[in-house]
Amino acid sequence: MTDSFINYLEFEKRASRHTVLAYRKDLEQFSEFCSLSFEKEDISTADHPEIRAWIIDLVDQGLSSTSVNRKIATLRSFYKFLMRSGEITKDPTYKLRALKTPKRLPEFVQEDAIDKVLDELQFEPDFDGQRDKMVMEFLYLTGVRLSELLELRWKDIDLAGEGVKVLGKRKKERIIPITKGLKKNIVSYRKVFQETFSNLQDSDYFIVINHKEQAYPMKIYRIVREHLDLFAQTTKRSPHLLRHTFATHLLNKGADLNAVKDLLGHANLAATQVYTHNSMEKLKAVFEQAHPKA
């Protein structure tokens, strides 16, 4: 039934490739645990104590509460699918409770630091250097997810209309405007792309490695980490950090929360509101400095 569930996620729920892979891996891990600990090969027949035992084992291994909660979410989705399919009559995850997680505000790069990365850092004039520059600029100036950047193709870039079409979670499309500065740099990057690979087709991926192959996640992580290490005073150095930075800087400048929600491709405001905490800290600092009664 796991294959049917994965097909359901991919083709009916239209989940992202990253989500499908994560769910598949979680179910494989749970299946291995059930086989070794309870000699049970079919996880569709697992009960609450067996699931709880796996959760305890994950905690004992030192997994973070966030990681464990994601695996719990996988099992909940899986057994709800089995319930709807009529394969089981009782949901063994009914009594499961998510682990408590510490509330952490999303980190972001300060404006002066990101300015140094984009304006002062010298990128090599060859293709690799210009591609790395485009990765840094595009992530920060559009706020796209890593998966969205990797799937982007040249046909999705509308230079005339100054926008980019992004395919987000659950295959939901959105249009993100691009600045004139980014547009100019995309034109330059396109020229280097054509010179390096002799031609450029609309179906080509926007960010590539050797032989026009689609870039992979770890490559983007390395690019971001290498360049942020020089200026950013943050504990994290990831592509998602630039997405956080994009959202926080927009809100700090007074952008409408609903507009930022649409730009990020969030399904609801709750996911976007986390960034208002960072903006609130700035507002408090301004208030305390400027208000006569503060």
mmCIF file of C-alpha atoms in Angstrom:
data_model
loop_
_atom_site.group_PDB
_atom_site.id
_atom_site.type_symbol
_atom_site.label_atom_id
_atom_site.label_comp_id
_atom_site.label_asym_id
_atom_site.label_seq_id
_atom_site.Cartn_x
_atom_site.Cartn_y
_atom_site.Cartn_z
ATOM 1 C CA MET A 1 0.000 0.000 0.000
ATOM 2 C CA THR A 2 2.964 2.326 0.401
ATOM 3 C CA ASP A 3 3.351 2.554 -3.379
ATOM 4 C CA SER A 4 -0.321 3.448 -3.753
ATOM 5 C CA PHE A 5 0.086 6.132 -1.101
ATOM 6 C CA ILE A 6 3.151 7.584 -2.837
ATOM 7 C CA ASN A 7 1.267 7.632 -6.145
ATOM 8 C CA TYR A 8 -1.608 9.395 -4.392
ATOM 9 C CA LEU A 9 0.781 12.062 -3.074
ATOM 10 C CA GLU A 10 2.464 12.555 -6.424
ATOM 11 C CA PHE A 11 -0.463 12.492 -8.817
ATOM 12 C CA GLU A 12 -3.554 13.428 -6.785
ATOM 13 C CA LYS A 13 -2.170 15.676 -4.059
ATOM 14 C CA ARG A 14 0.444 16.952 -6.521
ATOM 15 C CA ALA A 15 3.037 17.106 -3.769
ATOM 16 C CA SER A 16 6.522 18.354 -4.610
ATOM 17 C CA ARG A 17 9.262 15.890 -5.493
ATOM 18 C CA HIS A 18 11.035 16.764 -2.248
ATOM 19 C CA THR A 19 7.913 15.968 -0.197
ATOM 20 C CA VAL A 20 7.329 12.669 -2.005
ATOM 21 C CA LEU A 21 10.925 11.565 -1.405
ATOM 22 C CA ALA A 22 10.747 12.554 2.264
ATOM 23 C CA TYR A 23 7.488 10.635 2.832
ATOM 24 C CA ARG A 24 8.832 7.578 1.040
ATOM 25 C CA LYS A 25 11.995 7.618 3.160
ATOM 26 C CA ASP A 26 9.998 7.985 6.389
ATOM 27 C CA LEU A 27 7.800 5.012 5.527
ATOM 28 C CA GLU A 28 10.818 2.905 4.576
ATOM 29 C CA GLN A 29 12.450 3.720 7.930
ATOM 30 C CA PHE A 30 9.279 2.818 9.833
ATOM 31 C CA SER A 31 8.934 -0.401 7.845
ATOM 32 C CA GLU A 32 12.512 -1.367 8.694
ATOM 33 C CA PHE A 33 11.886 -0.636 12.381
ATOM 34 C CA CYS A 34 8.724 -2.768 12.440
ATOM 35 C CA SER A 35 10.516 -5.608 10.707
ATOM 36 C CA LEU A 36 13.479 -5.615 13.088
ATOM 37 C CA SER A 37 11.624 -4.858 16.314
ATOM 38 C CA PHE A 38 8.314 -6.670 15.834
ATOM 39 C CA GLU A 39 8.941 -9.001 12.871
ATOM 40 C CA LYS A 40 6.104 -7.231 11.088
ATOM 41 C CA GLU A 41 6.536 -6.807 7.337
ATOM 42 C CA ASP A 42 3.266 -4.990 6.574
ATOM 43 C CA ILE A 43 3.140 -1.567 8.238
ATOM 44 C CA SER A 44 -0.521 -1.164 7.301
ATOM 45 C CA THR A 45 -1.256 -3.498 10.240
ATOM 46 C CA ALA A 46 0.882 -1.559 12.746
ATOM 47 C CA ASP A 47 -0.852 -0.456 15.939
ATOM 48 C CA HIS A 48 -0.449 2.491 18.304
ATOM 49 C CA PRO A 49 2.128 0.874 20.670
ATOM 50 C CA GLU A 50 4.369 -0.055 17.739
ATOM 51 C CA ILE A 51 4.196 3.450 16.295
ATOM 52 C CA ARG A 52 4.854 4.939 19.730
ATOM 53 C CA ALA A 53 7.869 2.645 20.125
ATOM 54 C CA TRP A 54 9.300 4.011 16.856
ATOM 55 C CA ILE A 55 8.793 7.587 18.025
ATOM 56 C CA ILE A 56 10.607 6.814 21.285
ATOM 57 C CA ASP A 57 13.421 5.169 19.342
ATOM 58 C CA LEU A 58 13.786 8.256 17.125
ATOM 59 C CA VAL A 59 14.006 10.496 20.190
ATOM 60 C CA ASP A 60 16.590 8.172 21.759
ATOM 61 C CA GLN A 61 18.642 8.470 18.581
ATOM 62 C CA GLY A 62 18.822 12.217 19.148
ATOM 63 C CA LEU A 63 16.536 13.374 16.330
ATOM 64 C CA SER A 64 15.184 16.875 16.788
ATOM 65 C CA SER A 65 11.548 17.402 17.724
ATOM 66 C CA THR A 66 10.968 19.018 14.342
ATOM 67 C CA SER A 67 12.280 15.959 12.473
ATOM 68 C CA VAL A 68 10.274 13.557 14.621
ATOM 69 C CA ASN A 69 7.112 15.617 14.127
ATOM 70 C CA ARG A 70 7.565 15.465 10.375
ATOM 71 C CA LYS A 71 7.723 11.675 10.543
ATOM 72 C CA ILE A 72 4.605 11.647 12.700
ATOM 73 C CA ALA A 73 2.890 13.750 10.034
ATOM 74 C CA THR A 74 3.941 11.188 7.416
ATOM 75 C CA LEU A 75 2.366 8.336 9.373
ATOM 76 C CA ARG A 76 -0.817 10.315 9.978
ATOM 77 C CA SER A 77 -1.190 10.984 6.260
ATOM 78 C CA PHE A 78 -0.439 7.357 5.413
ATOM 79 C CA TYR A 79 -3.009 5.858 7.802
ATOM 80 C CA LYS A 80 -5.667 8.399 6.873
ATOM 81 C CA PHE A 81 -5.127 7.303 3.267
ATOM 82 C CA LEU A 82 -5.592 3.661 4.319
ATOM 83 C CA MET A 83 -8.781 4.596 6.196
ATOM 84 C CA ARG A 84 -10.244 6.338 3.137
ATOM 85 C CA SER A 85 -9.242 3.393 0.954
ATOM 86 C CA GLY A 86 -11.005 0.961 3.262
ATOM 87 C CA GLU A 87 -7.793 -0.960 4.004
ATOM 88 C CA ILE A 88 -8.079 -0.376 7.765
ATOM 89 C CA THR A 89 -10.984 0.461 10.071
ATOM 90 C CA LYS A 90 -9.067 2.130 12.904
ATOM 91 C CA ASP A 91 -6.422 4.856 12.680
ATOM 92 C CA PRO A 92 -3.426 3.844 14.880
ATOM 93 C CA THR A 93 -2.124 7.437 14.904
ATOM 94 C CA TYR A 94 -5.339 8.802 16.452
ATOM 95 C CA LYS A 95 -3.793 9.282 19.900
ATOM 96 C CA LEU A 96 -0.375 10.460 18.700
ATOM 97 C CA ARG A 97 0.672 13.899 19.882
ATOM 98 C CA ALA A 98 3.337 16.044 18.277
ATOM 99 C CA LEU A 99 6.438 16.736 20.353
ATOM 100 C CA LYS A 100 6.899 20.195 21.773
ATOM 101 C CA THR A 101 9.310 22.307 19.767
ATOM 102 C CA PRO A 102 11.026 25.512 20.860
ATOM 103 C CA LYS A 103 9.719 28.566 19.058
ATOM 104 C CA ARG A 104 12.477 30.051 16.959
ATOM 105 C CA LEU A 105 12.205 33.106 14.806
ATOM 106 C CA PRO A 106 13.527 32.653 11.267
ATOM 107 C CA GLU A 107 17.020 34.071 10.870
ATOM 108 C CA PHE A 108 17.768 36.578 8.156
ATOM 109 C CA VAL A 109 20.743 38.459 6.747
ATOM 110 C CA GLN A 110 21.033 42.135 7.617
ATOM 111 C CA GLU A 111 20.601 44.552 4.701
ATOM 112 C CA ASP A 112 24.175 45.846 4.821
ATOM 113 C CA ALA A 113 25.529 42.286 4.758
ATOM 114 C CA ILE A 114 23.424 41.175 1.794
ATOM 115 C CA ASP A 115 24.404 44.379 -0.026
ATOM 116 C CA LYS A 116 28.058 43.421 0.402
ATOM 117 C CA VAL A 117 27.413 39.927 -0.934
ATOM 118 C CA LEU A 118 25.643 41.196 -4.051
ATOM 119 C CA ASP A 119 27.524 44.450 -4.700
ATOM 120 C CA GLU A 120 31.040 44.077 -3.316
ATOM 121 C CA LEU A 121 31.805 40.395 -3.768
ATOM 122 C CA GLN A 122 33.759 39.690 -6.928
ATOM 123 C CA PHE A 123 32.408 36.763 -8.927
ATOM 124 C CA GLU A 124 34.557 35.157 -11.619
ATOM 125 C CA PRO A 125 33.620 36.179 -15.193
ATOM 126 C CA ASP A 126 33.370 32.543 -16.367
ATOM 127 C CA PHE A 127 30.121 30.591 -16.398
ATOM 128 C CA ASP A 128 30.506 29.091 -12.916
ATOM 129 C CA GLY A 129 31.131 32.506 -11.399
ATOM 130 C CA GLN A 130 28.203 34.165 -13.177
ATOM 131 C CA ARG A 131 25.910 31.260 -12.356
ATOM 132 C CA ASP A 132 26.842 31.506 -8.666
ATOM 133 C CA LYS A 133 26.134 35.232 -8.748
ATOM 134 C CA MET A 134 22.746 34.566 -10.342
ATOM 135 C CA VAL A 135 21.909 31.959 -7.684
ATOM 136 C CA MET A 136 22.597 34.443 -4.871
ATOM 137 C CA GLU A 137 20.723 37.300 -6.555
ATOM 138 C CA PHE A 138 17.753 35.234 -7.667
ATOM 139 C CA LEU A 139 17.162 33.610 -4.289
ATOM 140 C CA TYR A 140 17.264 36.938 -2.477
ATOM 141 C CA LEU A 141 15.465 39.111 -5.035
ATOM 142 C CA THR A 142 12.589 36.704 -5.722
ATOM 143 C CA GLY A 143 12.299 34.695 -2.488
ATOM 144 C CA VAL A 144 11.835 31.410 -4.365
ATOM 145 C CA ARG A 145 12.272 28.072 -2.664
ATOM 146 C CA LEU A 146 15.311 25.920 -3.474
ATOM 147 C CA SER A 147 13.104 23.363 -5.262
ATOM 148 C CA GLU A 148 11.507 26.135 -7.314
ATOM 149 C CA LEU A 149 14.879 27.473 -8.415
ATOM 150 C CA LEU A 150 16.075 24.016 -9.449
ATOM 151 C CA GLU A 151 12.968 23.383 -11.565
ATOM 152 C CA LEU A 152 13.030 26.807 -13.239
ATOM 153 C CA ARG A 153 13.586 26.835 -17.011
ATOM 154 C CA TRP A 154 14.432 29.663 -19.375
ATOM 155 C CA LYS A 155 10.909 29.609 -20.808
ATOM 156 C CA ASP A 156 9.646 30.646 -17.353
ATOM 157 C CA ILE A 157 11.616 33.903 -17.461
ATOM 158 C CA ASP A 158 9.635 36.748 -19.049
ATOM 159 C CA LEU A 159 12.147 39.539 -19.524
ATOM 160 C CA ALA A 160 9.732 41.703 -21.505
ATOM 161 C CA GLY A 161 7.081 41.440 -18.819
ATOM 162 C CA GLU A 162 9.687 41.579 -16.049
ATOM 163 C CA GLY A 163 8.357 38.540 -14.272
ATOM 164 C CA VAL A 164 9.112 34.891 -13.619
ATOM 165 C CA LYS A 165 6.603 32.026 -13.523
ATOM 166 C CA VAL A 166 7.245 29.705 -10.599
ATOM 167 C CA LEU A 167 5.732 26.294 -10.003
ATOM 168 C CA GLY A 168 5.370 26.007 -6.236
ATOM 169 C CA LYS A 169 4.003 23.436 -3.828
ATOM 170 C CA ARG A 170 1.116 21.296 -5.090
ATOM 171 C CA LYS A 171 1.988 22.475 -8.609
ATOM 172 C CA LYS A 172 0.530 25.904 -7.897
ATOM 173 C CA GLU A 173 1.788 28.579 -10.289
ATOM 174 C CA ARG A 174 2.570 32.155 -9.321
ATOM 175 C CA ILE A 175 4.205 35.107 -11.039
ATOM 176 C CA ILE A 176 6.987 36.961 -9.229
ATOM 177 C CA PRO A 177 8.087 40.378 -10.540
ATOM 178 C CA ILE A 178 11.786 40.949 -11.126
ATOM 179 C CA THR A 179 13.618 44.208 -10.596
ATOM 180 C CA LYS A 180 15.247 46.079 -13.452
ATOM 181 C CA GLY A 181 18.628 45.320 -11.909
ATOM 182 C CA LEU A 182 17.927 41.592 -11.801
ATOM 183 C CA LYS A 183 16.572 41.741 -15.351
ATOM 184 C CA LYS A 184 19.825 43.313 -16.529
ATOM 185 C CA ASN A 185 21.880 40.630 -14.777
ATOM 186 C CA ILE A 186 19.718 37.841 -16.223
ATOM 187 C CA VAL A 187 20.467 39.207 -19.709
ATOM 188 C CA SER A 188 24.202 39.105 -18.907
ATOM 189 C CA TYR A 189 23.924 35.597 -17.477
ATOM 190 C CA ARG A 190 22.012 34.471 -20.569
ATOM 191 C CA LYS A 191 24.847 35.681 -22.773
ATOM 192 C CA VAL A 192 27.454 33.739 -20.787
ATOM 193 C CA PHE A 193 25.140 30.706 -20.815
ATOM 194 C CA GLN A 194 24.904 30.817 -24.621
ATOM 195 C CA GLU A 195 28.644 31.306 -25.047
ATOM 196 C CA THR A 196 29.428 28.392 -22.727
ATOM 197 C CA PHE A 197 26.989 25.846 -24.174
ATOM 198 C CA SER A 198 26.886 27.093 -27.790
ATOM 199 C CA ASN A 199 23.105 27.425 -27.671
ATOM 200 C CA LEU A 200 20.177 28.016 -25.364
ATOM 201 C CA GLN A 201 16.765 26.438 -25.656
ATOM 202 C CA ASP A 202 13.660 27.579 -23.811
ATOM 203 C CA SER A 203 13.388 24.135 -22.250
ATOM 204 C CA ASP A 204 16.889 24.350 -20.720
ATOM 205 C CA TYR A 205 17.095 24.622 -16.951
ATOM 206 C CA PHE A 206 17.896 28.120 -15.706
ATOM 207 C CA ILE A 207 20.556 26.967 -13.238
ATOM 208 C CA VAL A 208 22.792 24.192 -14.559
ATOM 209 C CA ILE A 209 26.122 22.495 -14.056
ATOM 210 C CA ASN A 210 28.362 20.757 -16.596
ATOM 211 C CA HIS A 211 26.824 19.838 -19.953
ATOM 212 C CA LYS A 212 23.669 21.832 -19.150
ATOM 213 C CA GLU A 213 22.594 19.294 -16.539
ATOM 214 C CA GLN A 214 20.078 20.382 -13.922
ATOM 215 C CA ALA A 215 21.772 21.619 -10.758
ATOM 216 C CA TYR A 216 21.246 19.554 -7.611
ATOM 217 C CA PRO A 217 20.333 20.801 -4.108
ATOM 218 C CA MET A 218 23.739 20.342 -2.477
ATOM 219 C CA LYS A 219 25.370 22.386 -5.231
ATOM 220 C CA ILE A 220 23.123 25.343 -4.414
ATOM 221 C CA TYR A 221 23.796 24.887 -0.695
ATOM 222 C CA ARG A 222 27.549 25.054 -1.355
ATOM 223 C CA ILE A 223 27.209 28.192 -3.457
ATOM 224 C CA VAL A 224 25.144 29.972 -0.822
ATOM 225 C CA ARG A 225 27.297 28.841 2.099
ATOM 226 C CA GLU A 226 30.536 29.858 0.394
ATOM 227 C CA HIS A 227 29.398 33.418 -0.273
ATOM 228 C CA LEU A 228 27.420 34.038 2.905
ATOM 229 C CA ASP A 229 30.329 32.890 5.062
ATOM 230 C CA LEU A 230 32.187 36.073 4.133
ATOM 231 C CA PHE A 231 29.629 38.569 5.437
ATOM 232 C CA ALA A 232 26.547 37.073 7.110
ATOM 233 C CA GLN A 233 26.551 36.929 10.912
ATOM 234 C CA THR A 234 24.034 34.078 11.152
ATOM 235 C CA THR A 235 24.216 30.514 12.412
ATOM 236 C CA LYS A 236 22.617 29.187 9.214
ATOM 237 C CA ARG A 237 23.948 29.448 5.676
ATOM 238 C CA SER A 238 21.248 27.989 3.467
ATOM 239 C CA PRO A 239 19.164 28.903 0.396
ATOM 240 C CA HIS A 240 16.119 29.155 2.659
ATOM 241 C CA LEU A 241 17.913 31.830 4.683
ATOM 242 C CA LEU A 242 17.776 34.084 1.615
ATOM 243 C CA ARG A 243 14.032 33.409 1.328
ATOM 244 C CA HIS A 244 13.646 34.459 4.971
ATOM 245 C CA THR A 245 15.721 37.543 4.221
ATOM 246 C CA PHE A 246 13.583 38.431 1.200
ATOM 247 C CA ALA A 247 10.388 38.309 3.261
ATOM 248 C CA THR A 248 11.795 40.112 6.288
ATOM 249 C CA HIS A 249 13.277 42.965 4.268
ATOM 250 C CA LEU A 250 10.002 43.482 2.400
ATOM 251 C CA LEU A 251 8.036 43.677 5.644
ATOM 252 C CA ASN A 252 10.640 45.948 7.229
ATOM 253 C CA LYS A 253 10.076 48.340 4.335
ATOM 254 C CA GLY A 254 6.332 48.350 4.914
ATOM 255 C CA ALA A 255 5.165 45.746 2.371
ATOM 256 C CA ASP A 256 1.598 44.473 2.745
ATOM 257 C CA LEU A 257 1.466 41.097 4.493
ATOM 258 C CA ASN A 258 -0.940 39.624 1.935
ATOM 259 C CA ALA A 259 1.326 40.716 -0.908
ATOM 260 C CA VAL A 260 4.321 39.022 0.731
ATOM 261 C CA LYS A 261 2.184 35.901 1.231
ATOM 262 C CA ASP A 262 1.431 35.782 -2.500
ATOM 263 C CA LEU A 263 5.066 36.393 -3.454
ATOM 264 C CA LEU A 264 6.225 33.545 -1.214
ATOM 265 C CA GLY A 265 3.513 31.207 -2.452
ATOM 266 C CA HIS A 266 2.137 30.507 1.021
ATOM 267 C CA ALA A 267 -1.279 28.864 1.234
ATOM 268 C CA ASN A 268 -2.344 31.001 4.193
ATOM 269 C CA LEU A 269 -1.249 34.018 6.219
ATOM 270 C CA ALA A 270 -0.166 31.972 9.221
ATOM 271 C CA ALA A 271 2.990 30.840 7.412
ATOM 272 C CA THR A 272 3.837 34.415 6.469
ATOM 273 C CA GLN A 273 3.108 36.016 9.828
ATOM 274 C CA VAL A 274 6.194 34.457 11.390
ATOM 275 C CA TYR A 275 8.228 37.117 9.588
ATOM 276 C CA THR A 276 6.312 39.922 11.267
ATOM 277 C CA HIS A 277 8.079 39.031 14.524
ATOM 278 C CA ASN A 278 11.384 40.076 13.010
ATOM 279 C CA SER A 279 9.822 43.302 11.745
ATOM 280 C CA MET A 280 8.220 43.903 15.140
ATOM 281 C CA GLU A 281 11.624 43.855 16.799
ATOM 282 C CA LYS A 282 12.739 46.631 14.475
ATOM 283 C CA LEU A 283 9.565 48.610 15.170
ATOM 284 C CA LYS A 284 10.118 48.259 18.907
ATOM 285 C CA ALA A 285 13.675 49.554 18.569
ATOM 286 C CA VAL A 286 12.464 52.567 16.571
ATOM 287 C CA PHE A 287 9.709 53.212 19.110
ATOM 288 C CA GLU A 288 12.065 53.057 22.088
ATOM 289 C CA GLN A 289 14.531 55.378 20.387
ATOM 290 C CA ALA A 290 12.040 57.938 19.075
ATOM 291 C CA HIS A 291 9.039 58.054 21.382
ATOM 292 C CA PRO A 292 9.360 60.634 24.206
ATOM 293 C CA LYS A 293 7.600 58.356 26.684
ATOM 294 C CA ALA A 294 9.391 55.154 25.723
#
